[in-house]
Amino acid sequence: MKEGPDIAQIGALIGDPARANMLTALMGGKALTATELAAAGGITVQTASTHLAKLEAGQLLAQRKQGRHRYFTLADDAVGKLLENIMGFAAGRGHLRHQPGPKEPALRKARICYDHLAGDFGVRMLDSLVAKGAIDAIGDGLALTGKGESTLKCIGIDVGDLKASRRPLCRSCLDWSERRAHLAGSLGKALLLKFFDKGWARRTAGSRSVIFSPNGERQFLALFPIDA
Amino acid sequence: MKEGPDIAQIGALIGDPARANMLTALMGGKALTATELAAAGGITVQTASTHLAKLEAGQLLAQRKQGRHRYFTLADDAVGKLLENIMGFAAGRGHLRHQPGPKEPALRKARICYDHLAGDFGVRMLDSLVAKGAIDAIGDGLALTGKGESTLKCIGIDVGDLKASRRPLCRSCLDWSERRAHLAGSLGKALLLKFFDKGWARRTAGSRSVIFSPNGERQFLALFPIDA
DNA sequence: GGCATGCTTCGGTTACGGTCGAACTATGCA
DNA sequence: TGCATAGTTCGACCGTAACCGAAGCATGCC
C-alpha cells in the first residue's frame, strides 16, 4: 500500500490555487515579499502568511529576512524544474487556464523560467546553438562544445567561471508553451542576465514575461539565427 | 496573476492521499480494477469510484472496460514520468513516508517504474550499458550506439522493431531511491519484459517491487557488470 | 429467470482546510 | 517616544470534498 515517497504531500501543497499562483509568481526568479505574494495569490496577507508557512515547511520555499521584509524565493532550482515540469504536463493535457488574457502572447514569446529564458525565444536560442554546433544534444541531454565555449566568449560569457559552480552548466527544460526544450542550467541563467545587462530585454513588473526592446530583439535574432 | 497552465488542478488531483496511493499502485504498470485500486487507496469502492472518475476527467488515467471489470492504467508514460519525477523530488526533500516497512529494501533494490526497471538494479543496468559503450550519455540524454544495438541483439532484443514505434527508444528517468538515472523508453520496457520472459525476475502481487530469482540475479549481474 | 459480482450514483454526514477580521509582534523611521 | 508598515497568530466561519451506507445499473454465470 504505502510505497515510496509521499507524493500526496507535495501534490497538496501545489494543489491549492492560491499557493499555485504564488509559486508561479516566484517562477519569475525574483524574490518577493509576503505582501506581493498575497496579491499574486489573490488573497489577504493573513491567509498568505499561513500558506507561505506551509510551503516553507514543505521545503518548497526559502525565506530571507531583510529589515522588516520577508523575501521568499523557490527553495532551489529543483523546485523550479518540478513546477515547469508540471506546467508542461498540464499544458499537454489542454489544462490551460480558461482566460487566455492579453499577456498570454507575450508570455509565449519570451518569459522567465525561474532564472533562464523560456518561450519561443528560449527555444529558438537553444535550437540555434545546437544548429551551429555550440551545444551537443542527445535526447534531453545537453553539453557545451569547445566551439560553443569560444562562441560564448564572444558574447562576453566566461564559461570557466560557470564551471566552478556545482550546478550543471547546461540543462534542458521542457517549455510548456512550445512543448520543446529550452536551455536551463547556469549557462541559461548567465545568458539571460547578459541580455538584461546589454539592455536587450527587461523583466516586467508583475509577470514572468520578458520584454525585448526593438533593438534588442534585432540583435537577439541575428545572434541566434534559424536556418530556413 | 493567472499565468500559464493550471498546475493547481493536477496538484490537487495528486494531493489527495487516497488518489496518490492509487496512482502509485498503477506505477506498477499493470492495469488494475476499481476494486483493487480501492484496496490500494485504503478506501471503499464507492469512494474509489468517484476518485477514479476525477482522475480520468483530469486525463491522468485511462480505463478499459472488459466484461464487468473496469481496468485502469496511467493514461500514458508522460503520467508515469511525472509521478516518478515528483517522487524523486519528494524523496530529495526527505519526505519519505515514515514507515520504512519490510518491503522498502526490496523496493530500493528493484522495482517497476511504470513499465521499466528502477531501483538499484535499474541504475546499475544503465551505468553498465554506458560504461561498455552501448549507450551514449550526455547529461540527461541517452542514445543507443551501433555497438549497443548488437549487444542487445545478443540478449534477444531487436532494436529495429522498437524504432518503428513513435515512442523514444532511450529515455532517462530519475530514480527516487538512488537519485540517479535509470533507463526508460521503449528499450527500458523491452529489457524488463525480457527479464520476465527469461524467468530471471517476476513482479510481486500487490507491490511495485521486482523479485529476481537467485539464478536470474546472477545472470543479470554478469550481464551488467560494474567495473570496480 | 434468478443470483452473484463489479461498479456507479445518490444522500447525508463529517471534517479538514481555506478564508478573513481583529489583535498582536516586530522592524524602521522621525 | 510615537507612528507607520510588514508580517504572524488567533478565532470563528464557511464551503468543499472526502467518506460511507444503501440503492441502482450492468454484466456474467447457471
Short mmCIF file of C-alpha atoms (C1' of nucleotides) in Angstrom, two decimals:
data_model
loop_
_atom_site.label_atom_id
_atom_site.label_comp_id
_atom_site.label_asym_id
_atom_site.label_seq_id
_atom_site.Cartn_x
_atom_site.Cartn_y
_atom_site.Cartn_z
CA MET A 1 0.00 0.00 0.00
CA LYS A 2 2.25 2.73 1.25
CA GLU A 3 5.20 2.59 -1.02
CA GLY A 4 7.85 5.14 -1.73
CA PRO A 5 7.95 8.85 -1.17
CA ASP A 6 4.93 10.86 -0.23
CA ILE A 7 3.78 12.49 -3.42
CA ALA A 8 0.45 13.43 -1.89
CA GLN A 9 2.07 15.92 0.42
CA ILE A 10 3.68 18.00 -2.27
CA GLY A 11 0.72 17.49 -4.55
CA ALA A 12 -1.46 19.01 -1.89
CA LEU A 13 0.93 21.90 -1.47
CA ILE A 14 0.77 22.70 -5.15
CA GLY A 15 -2.88 21.80 -5.41
CA ASP A 16 -4.29 24.88 -3.76
CA PRO A 17 -4.99 27.64 -6.29
CA ALA A 18 -3.67 30.43 -4.11
CA ARG A 19 -0.46 28.57 -3.40
CA ALA A 20 -0.09 27.60 -7.04
CA ASN A 21 -0.38 31.22 -8.07
CA MET A 22 2.22 32.26 -5.55
CA LEU A 23 4.59 29.58 -6.75
CA THR A 24 4.01 30.58 -10.34
CA ALA A 25 4.79 34.16 -9.44
CA LEU A 26 8.05 33.03 -7.89
CA MET A 27 8.94 31.27 -11.12
CA GLY A 28 9.78 34.77 -12.27
CA GLY A 29 13.00 34.28 -10.36
CA LYS A 30 12.75 37.37 -8.25
CA ALA A 31 12.41 37.23 -4.50
CA LEU A 32 9.01 38.52 -3.47
CA THR A 33 7.65 39.74 -0.17
CA ALA A 34 4.71 38.18 1.60
CA THR A 35 2.52 41.11 0.62
CA GLU A 36 3.42 40.82 -3.04
CA LEU A 37 2.76 37.13 -2.93
CA ALA A 38 -0.59 37.71 -1.28
CA ALA A 39 -1.52 39.89 -4.25
CA ALA A 40 -0.25 37.26 -6.65
CA GLY A 41 -2.38 34.66 -4.95
CA GLY A 42 -5.42 36.89 -4.78
CA ILE A 43 -5.74 36.58 -1.02
CA THR A 44 -5.18 38.67 2.08
CA VAL A 45 -1.84 38.81 3.81
CA GLN A 46 -3.03 36.77 6.78
CA THR A 47 -4.05 33.94 4.55
CA ALA A 48 -0.90 34.23 2.52
CA SER A 49 1.14 34.02 5.68
CA THR A 50 -0.27 30.64 6.59
CA HIS A 51 0.22 29.40 3.05
CA LEU A 52 3.79 30.57 2.98
CA ALA A 53 4.49 28.87 6.27
CA LYS A 54 3.20 25.62 4.84
CA LEU A 55 5.20 25.96 1.67
CA GLU A 56 8.30 26.66 3.68
CA ALA A 57 7.67 23.70 5.96
CA GLY A 58 7.34 21.59 2.85
CA GLN A 59 10.70 22.92 1.70
CA LEU A 60 9.37 24.39 -1.48
CA LEU A 61 10.22 27.92 -0.41
CA ALA A 62 13.09 29.63 1.28
CA GLN A 63 12.83 32.94 3.02
CA ARG A 64 15.31 35.63 3.84
CA LYS A 65 14.57 38.29 6.38
CA GLN A 66 15.70 41.72 5.38
CA GLY A 67 14.69 44.54 7.63
CA ARG A 68 11.00 44.30 8.13
CA HIS A 69 10.51 42.49 4.88
CA ARG A 70 10.49 38.80 4.32
CA TYR A 71 11.66 37.82 0.90
CA PHE A 72 10.55 34.48 -0.42
CA THR A 73 12.11 32.51 -3.27
CA LEU A 74 11.79 29.00 -4.53
CA ALA A 75 13.94 26.81 -2.31
CA ASP A 76 16.24 25.78 -5.16
CA ASP A 77 16.18 25.12 -8.87
CA ALA A 78 14.83 21.64 -8.33
CA VAL A 79 11.59 23.28 -7.31
CA GLY A 80 11.61 25.45 -10.42
CA LYS A 81 12.23 22.46 -12.57
CA LEU A 82 9.46 20.50 -10.93
CA LEU A 83 7.00 23.31 -11.44
CA GLU A 84 7.91 23.81 -15.07
CA ASN A 85 7.59 20.06 -15.47
CA ILE A 86 4.10 20.10 -14.10
CA MET A 87 3.23 23.10 -16.22
CA GLY A 88 4.41 21.26 -19.30
CA PHE A 89 2.31 18.29 -18.34
CA ALA A 90 -0.75 20.40 -17.64
CA ALA A 91 -0.35 22.26 -20.91
CA GLY A 92 -0.09 18.96 -22.74
CA ARG A 93 -3.42 17.89 -21.30
CA GLY A 94 -5.01 21.09 -22.53
CA HIS A 95 -5.50 22.20 -18.96
CA LEU A 96 -4.68 25.78 -19.70
CA ARG A 97 -6.36 28.43 -17.71
CA HIS A 98 -9.51 29.41 -19.49
CA GLN A 99 -8.70 33.08 -19.83
CA PRO A 100 -6.00 33.50 -22.46
CA GLY A 101 -5.75 37.15 -21.48
CA PRO A 102 -3.77 39.90 -23.10
CA LYS A 103 -0.48 38.91 -21.53
CA GLU A 104 -0.61 35.40 -22.90
CA PRO A 105 1.09 36.09 -26.26
CA ALA A 106 3.92 37.99 -24.61
CA LEU A 107 4.32 35.11 -22.22
CA ARG A 108 4.58 32.64 -25.03
CA LYS A 109 7.11 34.75 -26.83
CA ALA A 110 9.60 35.19 -24.01
CA ARG A 111 9.36 34.64 -20.30
CA ILE A 112 11.45 33.76 -17.32
CA CYS A 113 11.54 30.16 -16.21
CA TYR A 114 12.89 30.53 -12.69
CA ASP A 115 16.20 32.03 -13.81
CA HIS A 116 16.56 31.44 -17.52
CA LEU A 117 14.83 32.32 -20.75
CA ALA A 118 11.81 30.34 -21.91
CA GLY A 119 9.09 30.64 -24.52
CA ASP A 120 9.56 30.97 -28.26
CA PHE A 121 12.77 32.91 -27.84
CA GLY A 122 14.21 30.45 -25.37
CA VAL A 123 13.52 27.52 -27.63
CA ARG A 124 14.91 29.39 -30.61
CA MET A 125 18.11 30.17 -28.77
CA LEU A 126 18.76 26.56 -27.92
CA ASP A 127 17.89 25.37 -31.40
CA SER A 128 20.28 27.87 -32.88
CA LEU A 129 23.09 26.95 -30.52
CA VAL A 130 22.65 23.30 -31.37
CA ALA A 131 22.47 24.04 -35.11
CA LYS A 132 25.73 25.96 -35.08
CA GLY A 133 27.46 23.23 -33.14
CA ALA A 134 27.89 25.16 -29.93
CA ILE A 135 25.94 22.61 -27.97
CA ASP A 136 25.70 18.88 -28.47
CA ALA A 137 22.30 17.38 -27.86
CA ILE A 138 21.40 13.78 -27.31
CA GLY A 139 17.81 13.36 -26.36
CA ASP A 140 17.26 15.54 -23.33
CA GLY A 141 20.94 15.90 -22.63
CA LEU A 142 22.99 18.94 -23.50
CA ALA A 143 26.73 19.54 -23.47
CA LEU A 144 28.73 22.58 -24.40
CA THR A 145 31.31 22.00 -27.14
CA GLY A 146 34.72 23.61 -27.45
CA LYS A 147 33.36 25.66 -30.28
CA GLY A 148 30.47 26.73 -28.11
CA GLU A 149 32.84 27.87 -25.43
CA SER A 150 34.51 30.34 -27.78
CA THR A 151 31.17 31.44 -29.21
CA LEU A 152 30.08 32.38 -25.73
CA LYS A 153 33.29 34.21 -25.03
CA CYS A 154 32.39 36.47 -27.94
CA ILE A 155 29.11 37.31 -26.27
CA GLY A 156 31.00 38.05 -23.13
CA ILE A 157 30.37 34.96 -21.06
CA ASP A 158 33.32 33.21 -19.48
CA VAL A 159 32.39 29.59 -19.19
CA GLY A 160 35.27 28.91 -16.85
CA ASP A 161 33.57 30.87 -14.10
CA LEU A 162 30.38 28.93 -14.54
CA LYS A 163 32.12 25.59 -14.45
CA ALA A 164 33.36 26.38 -10.98
CA SER A 165 29.86 26.13 -9.58
CA ARG A 166 28.43 22.80 -8.59
CA ARG A 167 25.36 23.47 -10.67
CA PRO A 168 25.25 21.82 -14.09
CA LEU A 169 26.27 24.08 -16.95
CA CYS A 170 23.67 23.01 -19.48
CA ARG A 171 20.36 21.52 -18.70
CA SER A 172 17.32 21.14 -20.87
CA CYS A 173 14.00 22.27 -19.54
CA LEU A 174 10.70 21.45 -21.17
CA ASP A 175 8.93 24.53 -22.35
CA TRP A 176 5.21 24.32 -21.63
CA SER A 177 4.16 26.73 -24.35
CA GLU A 178 6.40 25.43 -27.11
CA ARG A 179 6.44 21.87 -25.84
CA ARG A 180 10.08 21.68 -26.74
CA ALA A 181 13.27 22.10 -24.80
CA HIS A 182 14.98 25.33 -23.89
CA LEU A 183 18.29 25.92 -22.18
CA ALA A 184 18.46 25.94 -18.39
CA GLY A 185 21.38 25.43 -16.02
CA SER A 186 23.95 28.01 -15.07
CA LEU A 187 24.61 28.81 -18.72
CA GLY A 188 20.97 29.53 -19.35
CA LYS A 189 20.97 31.82 -16.37
CA ALA A 190 24.14 33.60 -17.49
CA LEU A 191 22.74 34.20 -20.96
CA LEU A 192 19.55 35.74 -19.67
CA LEU A 193 21.48 38.00 -17.31
CA LYS A 194 23.65 39.04 -20.21
CA PHE A 195 20.58 40.08 -22.20
CA PHE A 196 19.45 42.21 -19.28
CA ASP A 197 22.95 43.66 -18.94
CA LYS A 198 23.12 44.61 -22.57
CA GLY A 199 19.75 46.28 -22.30
CA TRP A 200 18.26 43.98 -24.92
CA ALA A 201 15.46 42.93 -22.63
CA ARG A 202 13.87 43.67 -19.31
CA ARG A 203 11.60 41.93 -16.85
CA THR A 204 8.05 43.14 -16.41
CA ALA A 205 6.58 44.20 -13.12
CA GLY A 206 4.07 41.61 -12.02
CA SER A 207 4.59 38.98 -14.65
CA ARG A 208 7.01 36.36 -15.80
CA SER A 209 7.11 37.74 -19.31
CA VAL A 210 10.27 39.28 -20.69
CA ILE A 211 10.09 42.28 -22.98
CA PHE A 212 12.71 42.75 -25.68
CA SER A 213 13.44 46.22 -26.96
CA PRO A 214 13.20 46.62 -30.73
CA ASN A 215 16.95 46.84 -30.98
CA GLY A 216 17.48 44.01 -28.51
CA GLU A 217 15.17 41.78 -30.45
CA ARG A 218 17.03 42.51 -33.67
CA GLN A 219 20.35 41.67 -32.07
CA PHE A 220 18.97 38.54 -30.45
CA LEU A 221 17.52 37.23 -33.68
CA ALA A 222 20.75 37.95 -35.51
CA LEU A 223 22.80 36.23 -32.84
CA PHE A 224 20.59 33.16 -32.81
CA PRO A 225 19.51 32.60 -36.40
CA ILE A 226 17.26 29.83 -37.50
CA ASP A 227 18.21 28.37 -40.83
CA ALA A 228 15.15 28.45 -43.01
CA MET B 1 -1.70 36.86 -11.89
CA LYS B 2 -3.17 33.95 -13.71
CA GLU B 3 -0.35 32.92 -15.93
CA GLY B 4 0.30 29.75 -17.77
CA PRO B 5 -1.11 26.29 -17.31
CA ASP B 6 -3.13 25.26 -14.33
CA ILE B 7 -0.76 23.40 -12.10
CA ALA B 8 -3.15 23.60 -9.17
CA GLN B 9 -5.59 21.27 -10.85
CA ILE B 10 -3.21 18.41 -11.26
CA GLY B 11 -1.58 19.19 -7.95
CA ALA B 12 -4.94 18.77 -6.31
CA LEU B 13 -5.53 15.50 -8.13
CA ILE B 14 -2.27 14.09 -6.86
CA GLY B 15 -2.62 15.78 -3.49
CA ASP B 16 -5.24 13.52 -2.03
CA PRO B 17 -3.66 10.58 -0.17
CA ALA B 18 -6.13 8.03 -1.46
CA ARG B 19 -5.62 9.13 -5.04
CA ALA B 20 -1.87 9.30 -4.60
CA ASN B 21 -1.85 5.73 -3.35
CA MET B 22 -3.91 4.57 -6.27
CA LEU B 23 -1.61 6.32 -8.72
CA THR B 24 1.40 4.84 -7.01
CA ALA B 25 -0.13 1.42 -7.31
CA LEU B 26 -0.61 1.98 -11.02
CA MET B 27 3.06 2.83 -11.35
CA GLY B 28 3.47 -0.92 -11.16
CA GLY B 29 2.48 -0.88 -14.81
CA LYS B 30 -0.32 -3.40 -14.51
CA ALA B 31 -3.89 -2.47 -15.23
CA LEU B 32 -5.91 -2.67 -12.05
CA THR B 33 -9.62 -2.88 -11.41
CA ALA B 34 -11.56 -0.35 -9.40
CA THR B 35 -11.82 -2.80 -6.52
CA GLU B 36 -8.10 -3.42 -6.45
CA LEU B 37 -7.44 0.29 -6.56
CA ALA B 38 -9.86 0.85 -3.71
CA ALA B 39 -7.79 -1.54 -1.63
CA ALA B 40 -4.61 0.20 -2.69
CA GLY B 41 -6.07 3.52 -1.62
CA GLY B 42 -7.41 2.16 1.62
CA ILE B 43 -10.97 3.23 0.86
CA THR B 44 -14.28 1.68 -0.12
CA VAL B 45 -15.21 1.04 -3.71
CA GLN B 46 -17.79 3.81 -3.78
CA THR B 47 -15.25 6.38 -2.75
CA ALA B 48 -12.68 4.95 -5.11
CA SER B 49 -15.16 5.20 -7.93
CA THR B 50 -15.54 8.94 -7.52
CA HIS B 51 -11.80 9.37 -7.21
CA LEU B 52 -11.20 7.38 -10.35
CA ALA B 53 -13.75 9.42 -12.23
CA LYS B 54 -11.91 12.57 -11.25
CA LEU B 55 -8.55 11.19 -12.23
CA GLU B 56 -9.94 10.14 -15.55
CA ALA B 57 -11.52 13.51 -16.14
CA GLY B 58 -8.13 15.04 -15.40
CA GLN B 59 -6.64 12.72 -18.01
CA LEU B 60 -4.27 11.06 -15.62
CA LEU B 61 -5.95 7.70 -16.03
CA ALA B 62 -7.34 5.69 -18.86
CA GLN B 63 -9.86 2.92 -18.45
CA ARG B 64 -10.75 -0.11 -20.48
CA LYS B 65 -13.95 -1.99 -19.95
CA GLN B 66 -13.59 -5.70 -20.09
CA GLY B 67 -16.62 -7.72 -19.24
CA ARG B 68 -17.87 -6.48 -15.93
CA HIS B 69 -14.44 -5.28 -14.93
CA ARG B 70 -13.01 -1.84 -15.47
CA TYR B 71 -9.29 -1.83 -15.85
CA PHE B 72 -7.47 1.37 -15.10
CA THR B 73 -3.98 2.33 -16.18
CA LEU B 74 -1.98 5.51 -16.22
CA ALA B 75 -3.09 7.49 -19.25
CA ASP B 76 0.35 7.37 -20.87
CA ASP B 77 4.00 7.32 -19.97
CA ALA B 78 4.03 11.07 -19.50
CA VAL B 79 1.96 10.48 -16.39
CA GLY B 80 4.37 7.83 -15.18
CA LYS B 81 7.27 10.12 -15.77
CA LEU B 82 5.61 12.96 -13.96
CA LEU B 83 4.86 10.80 -10.96
CA GLU B 84 8.38 9.42 -10.76
CA ASN B 85 9.59 13.00 -11.06
CA ILE B 86 7.54 14.07 -8.12
CA MET B 87 8.63 11.02 -6.17
CA GLY B 88 12.24 11.91 -6.82
CA PHE B 89 11.60 15.40 -5.66
CA ALA B 90 9.76 14.29 -2.54
CA ALA B 91 12.48 11.79 -1.71
CA GLY B 92 15.07 14.51 -2.11
CA ARG B 93 13.29 16.62 0.47
CA GLY B 94 13.32 13.75 2.90
CA HIS B 95 9.58 13.48 2.61
CA LEU B 96 9.56 9.74 2.71
CA ARG B 97 6.70 8.00 4.33
CA HIS B 98 7.56 7.50 7.94
CA GLN B 99 7.11 3.77 7.99
CA PRO B 100 10.04 2.20 6.14
CA GLY B 101 8.30 -1.16 6.32
CA PRO B 102 9.66 -4.52 5.38
CA LYS B 103 9.13 -4.08 1.68
CA GLU B 104 11.22 -0.97 1.49
CA PRO B 105 14.61 -2.64 0.87
CA ALA B 106 13.19 -4.83 -1.88
CA LEU B 107 11.69 -1.74 -3.42
CA ARG B 108 15.01 0.02 -3.42
CA LYS B 109 16.73 -2.95 -4.94
CA ALA B 110 14.47 -3.43 -7.93
CA ARG B 111 11.04 -2.15 -8.77
CA ILE B 112 8.86 -1.28 -11.69
CA CYS B 113 8.68 2.31 -12.74
CA TYR B 114 5.56 2.29 -14.88
CA ASP B 115 6.94 -0.14 -17.44
CA HIS B 116 10.67 -0.36 -16.93
CA LEU B 117 13.17 -1.36 -14.28
CA ALA B 118 14.11 1.04 -11.50
CA GLY B 119 15.93 0.93 -8.21
CA ASP B 120 19.49 -0.19 -7.61
CA PHE B 121 19.31 -2.74 -10.41
CA GLY B 122 17.84 -0.27 -12.86
CA VAL B 123 20.57 2.25 -12.20
CA ARG B 124 23.23 -0.42 -12.40
CA MET B 125 21.95 -1.61 -15.74
CA LEU B 126 22.15 1.85 -17.27
CA ASP B 127 25.56 2.54 -15.77
CA SER B 128 26.86 -0.69 -17.18
CA LEU B 129 25.44 -0.06 -20.63
CA VAL B 130 27.03 3.37 -20.68
CA ALA B 131 30.34 2.02 -19.41
CA LYS B 132 30.55 -0.62 -22.12
CA GLY B 133 29.71 1.93 -24.81
CA ALA B 134 26.31 0.58 -25.67
CA ILE B 135 24.65 3.85 -24.81
CA ASP B 136 25.95 7.38 -25.18
CA ALA B 137 25.02 9.73 -22.40
CA ILE B 138 25.16 13.49 -22.38
CA GLY B 139 23.60 14.92 -19.29
CA ASP B 140 20.10 13.53 -19.16
CA GLY B 141 20.12 12.46 -22.77
CA LEU B 142 20.66 8.91 -23.89
CA ALA B 143 21.28 7.44 -27.32
CA LEU B 144 21.85 3.86 -28.38
CA THR B 145 25.12 3.28 -30.24
CA GLY B 146 25.74 0.88 -33.06
CA LYS B 147 27.67 -1.29 -30.67
CA GLY B 148 24.75 -1.20 -28.27
CA GLU B 149 22.44 -2.38 -30.99
CA SER B 150 24.43 -5.55 -31.49
CA THR B 151 24.82 -6.05 -27.76
CA LEU B 152 21.06 -6.03 -27.43
CA LYS B 153 20.65 -8.43 -30.32
CA CYS B 154 22.66 -10.92 -28.26
CA ILE B 155 20.20 -10.58 -25.42
CA GLY B 156 17.43 -11.18 -27.90
CA ILE B 157 16.08 -7.70 -28.42
CA ASP B 158 15.62 -6.45 -31.95
CA VAL B 159 16.00 -2.72 -31.84
CA GLY B 160 14.55 -2.33 -35.30
CA ASP B 161 11.13 -3.29 -34.02
CA LEU B 162 11.34 -0.74 -31.27
CA LYS B 163 12.42 2.04 -33.59
CA ALA B 164 9.20 1.60 -35.51
CA SER B 165 7.22 2.95 -32.60
CA ARG B 166 6.79 6.67 -32.15
CA ARG B 167 7.93 6.39 -28.58
CA PRO B 168 11.55 7.34 -27.90
CA LEU B 169 13.93 4.41 -27.69
CA CYS B 170 16.04 5.60 -24.78
CA ARG B 171 14.98 7.96 -22.11
CA SER B 172 16.47 8.65 -18.75
CA CYS B 173 14.25 8.63 -15.73
CA LEU B 174 15.30 9.91 -12.34
CA ASP B 175 15.30 7.18 -9.75
CA TRP B 176 13.90 8.40 -6.45
CA SER B 177 15.67 5.87 -4.30
CA GLU B 178 19.07 6.04 -5.98
CA ARG B 179 18.74 9.66 -7.01
CA ARG B 180 20.40 8.80 -10.28
CA ALA B 181 19.11 7.99 -13.72
CA HIS B 182 17.84 4.68 -14.95
CA LEU B 183 16.77 3.62 -18.42
CA ALA B 184 13.21 4.27 -19.55
CA GLY B 185 11.70 4.48 -23.02
CA SER B 186 10.72 1.59 -25.22
CA LEU B 187 14.13 0.00 -24.75
CA GLY B 188 13.78 0.08 -21.00
CA LYS B 189 10.42 -1.58 -21.32
CA ALA B 190 11.73 -4.23 -23.70
CA LEU B 191 14.57 -5.11 -21.37
CA LEU B 192 12.31 -5.55 -18.38
CA LEU B 193 9.95 -7.74 -20.37
CA LYS B 194 12.92 -9.80 -21.49
CA PHE B 195 13.90 -10.41 -17.87
CA PHE B 196 10.40 -11.62 -17.14
CA ASP B 197 10.45 -13.79 -20.26
CA LYS B 198 13.70 -15.43 -19.32
CA GLY B 199 12.34 -16.13 -15.87
CA TRP B 200 15.07 -14.08 -14.24
CA ALA B 201 12.57 -11.97 -12.38
CA ARG B 202 8.90 -11.67 -11.57
CA ARG B 203 6.54 -9.00 -10.37
CA THR B 204 5.08 -9.23 -6.91
CA ALA B 205 1.40 -9.27 -6.15
CA GLY B 206 0.41 -6.01 -4.56
CA SER B 207 3.64 -4.11 -4.89
CA ARG B 208 5.88 -2.42 -7.37
CA SER B 209 8.90 -4.40 -6.30
CA VAL B 210 10.51 -6.89 -8.65
CA ILE B 211 11.93 -10.12 -7.30
CA PHE B 212 14.92 -11.69 -9.01
CA SER B 213 15.46 -15.41 -8.70
CA PRO B 214 18.91 -16.44 -7.45
CA ASN B 215 19.85 -17.60 -10.91
CA GLY B 216 18.30 -14.56 -12.56
CA GLU B 217 20.20 -12.25 -10.30
CA ARG B 218 23.46 -14.00 -11.10
CA GLN B 219 22.82 -13.69 -14.81
CA PHE B 220 21.75 -10.09 -14.52
CA LEU B 221 24.82 -9.08 -12.56
CA ALA B 222 27.05 -10.90 -15.02
CA LEU B 223 25.36 -9.25 -17.97
CA PHE B 224 25.62 -5.80 -16.48
CA PRO B 225 28.91 -5.68 -14.64
CA ILE B 226 30.15 -2.68 -12.76
CA ASP B 227 33.87 -2.19 -13.06
CA ALA B 228 35.22 -1.84 -9.59
"C1'" DG C 1 -35.22 -16.07 -15.00
"C1'" DG C 2 -32.51 -15.74 -10.76
"C1'" DC C 3 -28.45 -14.68 -8.48
"C1'" DA C 4 -23.77 -13.08 -7.72
"C1'" DT C 5 -20.24 -9.79 -8.81
"C1'" DG C 6 -18.28 -5.29 -10.20
"C1'" DC C 7 -19.05 -0.75 -10.28
"C1'" DT C 8 -21.63 3.78 -10.12
"C1'" DT C 9 -24.93 7.08 -8.26
"C1'" DC C 10 -27.41 9.15 -4.52
"C1'" DG C 11 -27.95 11.12 0.02
"C1'" DG C 12 -26.39 12.62 4.18
"C1'" DT C 13 -22.64 13.29 7.45
"C1'" DT C 14 -18.32 14.89 8.82
"C1'" DA C 15 -14.07 17.05 8.99
"C1'" DC C 16 -10.46 19.48 7.19
"C1'" DG C 17 -8.62 23.44 5.40
"C1'" DG C 18 -9.01 27.93 3.29
"C1'" DT C 19 -10.61 32.37 4.39
"C1'" DC C 20 -10.83 36.85 6.66
"C1'" DG C 21 -11.34 40.32 10.75
"C1'" DA C 22 -9.07 41.57 14.67
"C1'" DA C 23 -5.48 41.60 17.72
"C1'" DC C 24 -0.58 41.08 18.40
"C1'" DT C 25 4.62 41.34 17.36
"C1'" DA C 26 8.50 43.27 15.05
"C1'" DT C 27 11.11 46.47 12.43
"C1'" DG C 28 12.02 51.07 10.76
"C1'" DC C 29 11.73 55.96 10.83
"C1'" DA C 30 11.40 60.60 12.62
"C1'" DT D 1 8.68 58.12 22.20
"C1'" DG D 2 5.16 57.67 18.84
"C1'" DC D 3 3.59 56.27 14.49
"C1'" DA D 4 3.57 53.56 10.22
"C1'" DT D 5 4.41 49.45 7.79
"C1'" DA D 6 5.25 44.31 7.36
"C1'" DG D 7 4.07 40.18 8.96
"C1'" DT D 8 2.11 36.47 12.20
"C1'" DT D 9 -1.27 34.43 15.29
"C1'" DC D 10 -5.90 33.74 16.96
"C1'" DG D 11 -10.65 32.80 16.48
"C1'" DA D 12 -14.59 31.97 14.09
"C1'" DC D 13 -16.90 30.97 9.86
"C1'" DC D 14 -17.88 28.52 5.91
"C1'" DG D 15 -17.52 25.57 1.80
"C1'" DT D 16 -15.85 21.91 -0.32
"C1'" DA D 17 -14.76 17.43 -0.77
"C1'" DA D 18 -13.83 13.02 1.21
"C1'" DC D 19 -16.30 9.41 3.08
"C1'" DC D 20 -19.60 5.55 3.61
"C1'" DG D 21 -24.37 3.08 3.61
"C1'" DA D 22 -27.78 1.99 0.66
"C1'" DA D 23 -29.80 1.67 -3.62
"C1'" DG D 24 -29.36 1.28 -8.59
"C1'" DC D 25 -27.27 -0.50 -13.11
"C1'" DA D 26 -24.71 -3.60 -15.78
"C1'" DT D 27 -22.51 -7.88 -16.83
"C1'" DG D 28 -21.77 -12.74 -16.42
"C1'" DC D 29 -22.94 -17.32 -14.97
"C1'" DC D 30 -26.06 -21.16 -14.03
#
